[in-house]
Short mmCIF file of C-alpha atoms in Angstrom, two decimals:
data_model
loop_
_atom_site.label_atom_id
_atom_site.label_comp_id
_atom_site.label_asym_id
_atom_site.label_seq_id
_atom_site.Cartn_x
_atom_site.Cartn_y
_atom_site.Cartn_z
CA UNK C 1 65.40 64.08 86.45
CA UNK C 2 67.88 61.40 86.93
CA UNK C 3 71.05 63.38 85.42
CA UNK C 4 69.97 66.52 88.02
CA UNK C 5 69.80 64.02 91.31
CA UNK C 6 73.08 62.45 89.78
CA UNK C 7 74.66 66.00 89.77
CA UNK C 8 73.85 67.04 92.83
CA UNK C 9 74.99 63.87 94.14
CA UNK C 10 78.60 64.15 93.18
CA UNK C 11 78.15 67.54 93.90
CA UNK C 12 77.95 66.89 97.19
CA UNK C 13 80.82 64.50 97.03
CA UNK C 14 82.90 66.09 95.66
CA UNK C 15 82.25 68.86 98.78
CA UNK C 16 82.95 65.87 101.17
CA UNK C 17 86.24 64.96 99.48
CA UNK C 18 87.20 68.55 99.77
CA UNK C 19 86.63 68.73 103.13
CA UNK C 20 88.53 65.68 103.95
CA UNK C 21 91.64 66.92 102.20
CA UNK C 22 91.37 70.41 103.60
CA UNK C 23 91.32 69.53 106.60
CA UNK C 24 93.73 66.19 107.17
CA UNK C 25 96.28 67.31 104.80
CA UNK C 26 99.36 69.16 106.15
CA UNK C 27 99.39 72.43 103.53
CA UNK C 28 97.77 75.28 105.44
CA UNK C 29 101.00 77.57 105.27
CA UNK C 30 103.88 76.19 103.81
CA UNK C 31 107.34 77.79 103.19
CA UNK C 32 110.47 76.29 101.25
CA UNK C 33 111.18 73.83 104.67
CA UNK C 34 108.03 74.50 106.92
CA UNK C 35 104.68 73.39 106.23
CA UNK C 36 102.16 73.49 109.42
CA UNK C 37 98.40 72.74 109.05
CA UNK C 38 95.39 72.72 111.63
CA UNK C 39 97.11 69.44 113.70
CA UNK C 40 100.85 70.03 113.29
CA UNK C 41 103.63 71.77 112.36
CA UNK C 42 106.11 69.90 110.22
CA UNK C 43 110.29 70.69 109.39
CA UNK C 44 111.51 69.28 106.30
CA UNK C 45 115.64 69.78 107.45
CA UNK C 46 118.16 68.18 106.19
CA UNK C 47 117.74 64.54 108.42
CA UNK C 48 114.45 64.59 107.84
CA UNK C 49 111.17 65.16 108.11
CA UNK C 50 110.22 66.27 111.85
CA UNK C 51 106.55 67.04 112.67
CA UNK C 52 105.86 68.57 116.46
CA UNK C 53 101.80 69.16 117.40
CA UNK C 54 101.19 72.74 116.74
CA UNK C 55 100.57 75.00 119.34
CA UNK C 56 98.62 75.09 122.10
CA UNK C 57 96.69 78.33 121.44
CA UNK C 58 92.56 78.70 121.38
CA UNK C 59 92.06 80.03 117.90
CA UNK C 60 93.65 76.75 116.12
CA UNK C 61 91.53 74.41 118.37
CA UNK C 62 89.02 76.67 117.60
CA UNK C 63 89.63 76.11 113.94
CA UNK C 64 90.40 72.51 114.24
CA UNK C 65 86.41 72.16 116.35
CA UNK C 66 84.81 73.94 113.62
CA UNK C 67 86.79 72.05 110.11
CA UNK C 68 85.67 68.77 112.03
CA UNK C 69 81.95 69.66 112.52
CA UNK C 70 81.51 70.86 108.88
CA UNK C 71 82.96 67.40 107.82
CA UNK C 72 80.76 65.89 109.83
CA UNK C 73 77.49 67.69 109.31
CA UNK C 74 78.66 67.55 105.43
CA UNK C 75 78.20 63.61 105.76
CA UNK C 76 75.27 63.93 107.91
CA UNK C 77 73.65 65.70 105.11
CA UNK C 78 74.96 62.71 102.79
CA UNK C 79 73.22 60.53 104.82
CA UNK C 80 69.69 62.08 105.33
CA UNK C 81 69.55 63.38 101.78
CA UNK C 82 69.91 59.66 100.79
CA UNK C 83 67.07 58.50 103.41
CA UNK C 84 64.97 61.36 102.54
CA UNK C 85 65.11 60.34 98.88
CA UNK C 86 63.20 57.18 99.83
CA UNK C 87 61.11 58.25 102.42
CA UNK C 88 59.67 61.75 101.43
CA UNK C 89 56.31 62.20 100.06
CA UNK C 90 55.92 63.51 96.53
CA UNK C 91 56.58 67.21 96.09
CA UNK C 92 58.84 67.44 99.44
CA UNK C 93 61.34 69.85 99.87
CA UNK C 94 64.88 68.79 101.02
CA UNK C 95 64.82 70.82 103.61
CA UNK C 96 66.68 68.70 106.34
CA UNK C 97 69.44 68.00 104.18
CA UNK C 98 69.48 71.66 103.05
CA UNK C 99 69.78 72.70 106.96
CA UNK C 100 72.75 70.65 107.48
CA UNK C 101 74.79 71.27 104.16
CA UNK C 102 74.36 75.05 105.14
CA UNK C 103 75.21 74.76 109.16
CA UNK C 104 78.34 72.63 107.54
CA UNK C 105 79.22 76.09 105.12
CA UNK C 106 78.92 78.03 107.72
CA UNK C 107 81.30 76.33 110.16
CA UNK C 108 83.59 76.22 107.54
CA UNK C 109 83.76 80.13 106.67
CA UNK C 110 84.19 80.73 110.00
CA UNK C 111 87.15 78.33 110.34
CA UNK C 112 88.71 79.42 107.40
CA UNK C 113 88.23 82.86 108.79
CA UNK C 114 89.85 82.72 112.02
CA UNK C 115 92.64 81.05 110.07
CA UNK C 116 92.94 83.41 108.00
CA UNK C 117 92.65 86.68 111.27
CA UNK C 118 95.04 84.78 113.26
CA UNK C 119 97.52 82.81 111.91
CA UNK C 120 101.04 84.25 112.69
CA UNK C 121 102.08 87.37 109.92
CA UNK C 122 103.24 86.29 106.12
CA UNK C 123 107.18 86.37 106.29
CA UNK C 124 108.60 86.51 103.07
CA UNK C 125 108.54 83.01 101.39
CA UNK C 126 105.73 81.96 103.36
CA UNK C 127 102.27 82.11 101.99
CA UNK C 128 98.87 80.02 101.76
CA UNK C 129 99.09 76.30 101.16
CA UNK C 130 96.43 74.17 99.32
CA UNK C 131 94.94 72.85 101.92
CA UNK C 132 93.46 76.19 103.15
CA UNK C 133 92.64 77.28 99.56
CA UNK C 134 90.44 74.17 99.49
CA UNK C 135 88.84 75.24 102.49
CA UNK C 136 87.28 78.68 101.11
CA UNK C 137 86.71 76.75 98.00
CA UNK C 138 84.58 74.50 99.52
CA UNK C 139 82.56 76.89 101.37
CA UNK C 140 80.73 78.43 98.27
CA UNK C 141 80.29 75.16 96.74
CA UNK C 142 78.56 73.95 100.30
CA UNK C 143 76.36 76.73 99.97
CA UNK C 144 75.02 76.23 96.87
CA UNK C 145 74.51 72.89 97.18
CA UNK C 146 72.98 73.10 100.27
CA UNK C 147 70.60 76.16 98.55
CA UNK C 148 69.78 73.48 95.74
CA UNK C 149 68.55 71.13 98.36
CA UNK C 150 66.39 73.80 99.27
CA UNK C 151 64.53 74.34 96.15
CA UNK C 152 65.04 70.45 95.16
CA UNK C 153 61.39 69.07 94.98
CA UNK C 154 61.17 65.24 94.60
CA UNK C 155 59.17 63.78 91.81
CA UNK C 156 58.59 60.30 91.16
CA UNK U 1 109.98 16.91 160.16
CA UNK U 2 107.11 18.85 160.05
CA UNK U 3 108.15 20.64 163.43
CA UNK U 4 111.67 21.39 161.55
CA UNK U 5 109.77 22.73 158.48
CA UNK U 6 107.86 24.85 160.11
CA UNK U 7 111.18 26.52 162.19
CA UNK U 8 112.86 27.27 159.07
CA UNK U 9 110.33 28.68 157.53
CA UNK U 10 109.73 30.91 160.37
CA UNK U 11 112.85 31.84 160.58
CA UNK U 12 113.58 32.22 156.78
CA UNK U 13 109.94 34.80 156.66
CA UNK U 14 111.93 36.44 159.66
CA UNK U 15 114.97 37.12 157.72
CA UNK U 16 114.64 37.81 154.59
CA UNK U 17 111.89 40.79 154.72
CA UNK U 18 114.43 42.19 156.70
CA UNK U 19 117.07 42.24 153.66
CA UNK U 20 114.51 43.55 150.93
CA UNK U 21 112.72 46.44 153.52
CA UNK U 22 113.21 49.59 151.80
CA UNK U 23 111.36 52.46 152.34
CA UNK U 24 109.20 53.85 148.90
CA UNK U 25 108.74 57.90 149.14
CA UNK U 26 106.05 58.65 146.94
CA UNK U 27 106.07 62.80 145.43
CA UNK U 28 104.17 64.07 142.31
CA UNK U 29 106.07 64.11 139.20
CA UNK U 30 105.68 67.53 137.67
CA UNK U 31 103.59 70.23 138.96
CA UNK U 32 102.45 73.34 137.31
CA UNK U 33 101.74 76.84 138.78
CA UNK U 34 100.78 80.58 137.97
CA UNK U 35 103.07 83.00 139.16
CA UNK U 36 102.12 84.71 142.47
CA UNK U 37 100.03 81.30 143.44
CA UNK U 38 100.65 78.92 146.62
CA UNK U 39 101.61 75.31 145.73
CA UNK U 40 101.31 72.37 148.13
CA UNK U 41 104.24 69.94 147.62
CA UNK U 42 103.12 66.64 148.68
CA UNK U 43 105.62 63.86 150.12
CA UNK U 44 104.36 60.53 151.69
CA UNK U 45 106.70 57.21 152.36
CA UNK U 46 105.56 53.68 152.51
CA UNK U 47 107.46 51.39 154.89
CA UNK U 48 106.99 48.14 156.46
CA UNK U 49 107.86 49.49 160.28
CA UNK U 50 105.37 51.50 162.50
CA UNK U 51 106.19 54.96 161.77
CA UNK U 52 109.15 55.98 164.31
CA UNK U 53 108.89 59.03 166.76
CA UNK U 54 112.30 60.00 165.31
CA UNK U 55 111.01 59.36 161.47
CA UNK U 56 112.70 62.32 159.34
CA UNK U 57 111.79 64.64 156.34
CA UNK U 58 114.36 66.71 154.49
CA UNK U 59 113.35 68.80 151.20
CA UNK U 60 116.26 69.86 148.87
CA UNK U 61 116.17 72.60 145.89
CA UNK U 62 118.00 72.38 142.78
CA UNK U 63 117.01 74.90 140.41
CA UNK U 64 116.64 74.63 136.43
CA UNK U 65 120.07 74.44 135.00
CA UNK U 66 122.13 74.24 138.13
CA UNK U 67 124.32 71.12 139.42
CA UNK U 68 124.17 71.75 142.97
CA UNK U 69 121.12 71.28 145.45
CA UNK U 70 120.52 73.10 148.39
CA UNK U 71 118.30 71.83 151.50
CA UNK U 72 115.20 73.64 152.35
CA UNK U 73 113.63 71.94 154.78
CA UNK U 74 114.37 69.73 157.51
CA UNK U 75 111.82 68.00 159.61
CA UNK U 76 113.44 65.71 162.73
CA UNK U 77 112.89 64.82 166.68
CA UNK U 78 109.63 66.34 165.95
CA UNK U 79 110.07 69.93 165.17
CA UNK U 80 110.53 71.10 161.50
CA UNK U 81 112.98 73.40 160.70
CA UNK U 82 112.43 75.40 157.78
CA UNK U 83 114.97 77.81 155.24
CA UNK U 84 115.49 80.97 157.07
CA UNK U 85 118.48 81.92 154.62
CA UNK U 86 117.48 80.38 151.14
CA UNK U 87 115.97 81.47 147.99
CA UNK U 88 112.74 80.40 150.07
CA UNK U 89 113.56 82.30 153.45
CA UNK U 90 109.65 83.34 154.82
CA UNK U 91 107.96 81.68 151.88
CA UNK U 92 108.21 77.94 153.36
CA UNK U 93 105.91 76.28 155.75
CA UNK U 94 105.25 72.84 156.48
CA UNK U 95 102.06 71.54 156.40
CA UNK U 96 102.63 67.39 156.87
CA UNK U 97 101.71 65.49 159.70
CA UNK U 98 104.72 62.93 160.21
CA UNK U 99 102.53 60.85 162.34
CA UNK U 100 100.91 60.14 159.28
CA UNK U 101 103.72 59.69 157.12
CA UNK U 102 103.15 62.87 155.14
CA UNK U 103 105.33 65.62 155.01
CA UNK U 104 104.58 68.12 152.83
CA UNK U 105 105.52 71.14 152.27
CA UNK U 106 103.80 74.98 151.14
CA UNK U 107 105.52 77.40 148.78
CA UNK U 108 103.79 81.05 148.90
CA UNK U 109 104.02 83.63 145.86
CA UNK U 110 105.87 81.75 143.63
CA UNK U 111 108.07 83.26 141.26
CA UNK U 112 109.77 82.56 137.82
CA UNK U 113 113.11 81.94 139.95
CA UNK U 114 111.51 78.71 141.56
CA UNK U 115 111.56 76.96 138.42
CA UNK U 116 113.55 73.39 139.79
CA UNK U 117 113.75 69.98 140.96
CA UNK U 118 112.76 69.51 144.43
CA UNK U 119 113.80 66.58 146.06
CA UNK U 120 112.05 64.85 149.36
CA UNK U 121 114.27 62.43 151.48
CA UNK U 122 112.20 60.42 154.27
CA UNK U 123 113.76 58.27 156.94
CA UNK U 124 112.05 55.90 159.58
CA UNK U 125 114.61 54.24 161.37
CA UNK U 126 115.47 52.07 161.45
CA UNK U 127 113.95 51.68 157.68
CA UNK U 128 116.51 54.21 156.12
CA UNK U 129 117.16 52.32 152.75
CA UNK U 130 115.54 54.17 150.18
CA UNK U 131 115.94 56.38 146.99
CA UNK U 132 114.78 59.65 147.11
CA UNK U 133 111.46 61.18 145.08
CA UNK U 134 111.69 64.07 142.99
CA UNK U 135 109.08 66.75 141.68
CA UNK U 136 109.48 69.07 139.20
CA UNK U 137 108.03 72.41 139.79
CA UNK U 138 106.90 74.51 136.45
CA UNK U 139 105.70 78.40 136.80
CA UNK U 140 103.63 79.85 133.91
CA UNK U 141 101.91 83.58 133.77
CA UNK U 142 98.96 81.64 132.26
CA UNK U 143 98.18 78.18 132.55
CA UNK U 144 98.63 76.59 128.89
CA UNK U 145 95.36 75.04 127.65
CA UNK U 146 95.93 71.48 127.34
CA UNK U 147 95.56 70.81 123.51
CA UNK U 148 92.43 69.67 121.69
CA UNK U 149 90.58 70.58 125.11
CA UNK U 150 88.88 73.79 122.81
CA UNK U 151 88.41 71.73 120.24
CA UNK U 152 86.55 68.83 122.44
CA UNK U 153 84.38 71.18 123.94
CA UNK U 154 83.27 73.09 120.60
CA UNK U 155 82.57 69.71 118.89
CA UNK U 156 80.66 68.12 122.20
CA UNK U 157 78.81 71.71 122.48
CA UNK U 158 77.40 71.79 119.16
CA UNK U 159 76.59 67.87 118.95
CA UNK U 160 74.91 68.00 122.27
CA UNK U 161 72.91 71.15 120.85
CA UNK U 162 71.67 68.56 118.02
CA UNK U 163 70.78 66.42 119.92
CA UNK U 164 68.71 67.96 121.96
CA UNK U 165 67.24 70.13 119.35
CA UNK U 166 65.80 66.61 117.67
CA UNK U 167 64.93 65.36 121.15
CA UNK U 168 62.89 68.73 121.91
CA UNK U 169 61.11 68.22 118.21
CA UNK U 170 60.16 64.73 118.63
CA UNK U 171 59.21 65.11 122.21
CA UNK U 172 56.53 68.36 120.40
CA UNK U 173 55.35 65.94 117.78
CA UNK U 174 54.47 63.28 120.53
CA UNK U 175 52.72 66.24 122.81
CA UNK U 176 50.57 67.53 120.25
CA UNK U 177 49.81 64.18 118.88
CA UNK U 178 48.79 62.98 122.28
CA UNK U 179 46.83 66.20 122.84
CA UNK U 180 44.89 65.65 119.56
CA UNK U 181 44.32 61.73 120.59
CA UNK U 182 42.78 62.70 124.25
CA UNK U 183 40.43 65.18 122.71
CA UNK U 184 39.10 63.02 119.86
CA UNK U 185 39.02 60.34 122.04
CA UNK U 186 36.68 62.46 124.87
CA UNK U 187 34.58 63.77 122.24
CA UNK U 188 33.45 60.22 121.09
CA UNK U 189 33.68 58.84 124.47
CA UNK U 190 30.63 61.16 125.68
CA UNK U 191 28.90 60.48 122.58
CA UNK U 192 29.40 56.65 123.05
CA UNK U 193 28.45 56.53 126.61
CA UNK U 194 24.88 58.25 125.76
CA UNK U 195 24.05 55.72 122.93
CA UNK U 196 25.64 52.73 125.24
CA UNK U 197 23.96 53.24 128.20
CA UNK U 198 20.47 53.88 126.37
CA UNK U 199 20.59 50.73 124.31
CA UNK U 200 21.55 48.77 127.47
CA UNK U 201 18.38 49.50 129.22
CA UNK U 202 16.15 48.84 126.30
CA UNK U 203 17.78 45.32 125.36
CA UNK U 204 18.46 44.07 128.50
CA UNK U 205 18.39 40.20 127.70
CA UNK U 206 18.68 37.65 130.47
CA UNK U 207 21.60 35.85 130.15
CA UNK U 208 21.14 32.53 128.61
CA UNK U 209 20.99 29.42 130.54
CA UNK U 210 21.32 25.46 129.45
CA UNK U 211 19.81 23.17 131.78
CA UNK U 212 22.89 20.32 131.14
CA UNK U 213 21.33 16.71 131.54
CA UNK U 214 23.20 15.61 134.51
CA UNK U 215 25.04 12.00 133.10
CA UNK U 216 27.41 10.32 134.91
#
């Protein structure tokens, strides 16, 4: 029992890490001297590396609102799957922590969906950074692990 | 020596204010507008002086790109005399009240052309030593969302939802707890009362009394 609450453990940290990258790092379209990501949109010319906040528009904050909240509900669910593992009664269901580590799956298909709808059209040499395919990795993996919470039963 | 003293500093406090008066002329620094909107451009002075009857506003205009500024508006002995020939001819009206230092100005159905620098220039003699204010005036089609404002409000909304979701659940819990308390608590209290208030009239004992030998 002790190698399955182990797994899902880093399971779910490894989610969290994933999130944290996706989100911070600066790769959510990238081109041979542009790459732009939910906060800014950075130059690489030859002086140097100039980074201006990216734009203005309601679909990125929208995007940025929702990445944050699944990081943070992600952690939330860290934290009460952790307290519920000392305080729940024999035989309990997960299901707090499962609620959580699905609301935080959710908000991050739909962020990675709006991305994905309306970010500006694929010029040649311009495609997907890593960053963003983090992002629909992680969504899957949330969901699972927030399904395994849901049919995780704790024993003594 | 005191009497001296108190002469030159009297007359130093007299003359040196006088030197360093300037007059301050407070405007906005940028203000932003839709096109087809009115926008109120505010101008107010600070001065040491009583505002004079012959205290003077002028507005000038110097639009994006251009070296040259032309005056708009003129306000003096009282009346205000506003562009009749300008880029602003019928769109101008003043709306300041000089006795209270103000003299602003109103723009009607702004346009894309009225993207500039205006400039306000106020004079209370004899307090005319002063620098000029300047506002810049910015038309959009749509006012630009400030940014992160979305992303504040999404985040706040859907905390604030939490939060009251887990207040609403604890304050249910507590309810129906209560509810169950006050009727297991009435159901025994009848009961109790019966049995309590038989048993008192059956052993009703006197209540006990020691004679205490009085020593002193």
């Amino acid at each position: 029992m002790l190698l399955i609450l182990l797994g899902v453990l880093i399971l779910h940290l490894v989610i969290l890490v994933l999130l944290l990258i996706s989100t911070s790092v600066n790769a959510w379209t990238v081109s041979s001297s542009i790459t732009t990501d939910l906060w800014y949109n950075c130059l690489t010319s030859g002086g140097g590396y100039h980074c201006k906040v990216a734009s203005n528009e309601d679909w990125i904050q929208a995007v940025q609102a929702l990445m944050v909240l699944s990081v943070l509900f992600c952690l939330l669910s860290l934290v009460f799957f952790l307290c519920q593992l000392f305080t729940l009664v024999k035989g309990g269901r997960f299901f707090f922590t499962a609620i959580f580590q699905i609301l935080a799956s959710l908000f991050v298909m739909c962020g990675a969906i709006i991305y994905t709808v309306m970010s500006p059209d694929r010029a040649v040499g311009v495609e997907f950074g890593y960053a963003y395919i983090l992002a629909w990795v992680a969504f899957p993996l949330c969901l699972v692990s927030g399904l395994i919470y849901i049919i995780l039963r704790k024993r003594e | 020596m005191l009497t001296i003293l108190a002469l030159a500093s009297i007359v130093l406090l007299g003359i040196v204010p006088q030197q360093s008066e300037a007059i301050v002329i407070y405007t906005g620094w940028e203000r932003h507008a839709l096109v087809g909107s009115d926008i109120r451009l505010s101008c107010s002075f600070f001065s040491w002086r009583w505002t004079s009857e012959d205290v003077t506003f002028s507005w000038s205009y110097r639009p994006d790109g251009a070296r040259d500024s032309i005056s708009i508006f003129h306000y003096t002995g009282g009346a205000p005399y506003v562009d009749n020939k300008g880029p602003f001819r019928d769109r101008l009206e003043f709306v300041g009240n000089p006795a209270r230092r103000d003299g602003s100005i109103l723009l009607k159905n702004l346009d894309y052309g009225d993207n500039g620098t205006f400039t306000c220039d106020a004079k209370n003699p004899p307090d005319i030593v002063g620098r000029a204010s300047s506002v810049r005036l910015l038309v959009f089609e749509k006012v630009p969302i400030q940014a992160g404002v979305i992303t504040g409000a999404i985040i706040g909304a859907v905390l604030g939802l939490l939060v009251l979701i887990v207040v609403i659940y604890y304050l249910m819990r507590f309810l129906v707890a209560r509810r169950v308390f006050n009727l297991s608590v009435s159901k025994h209290g009848r009961k109790g009362k019966g049995k309590e208030g038989s048993q008192q009239r059956q052993l009703w004992r006197p209540p006990p009394v020691t004679l205490l030998p009085l020593t002193s």
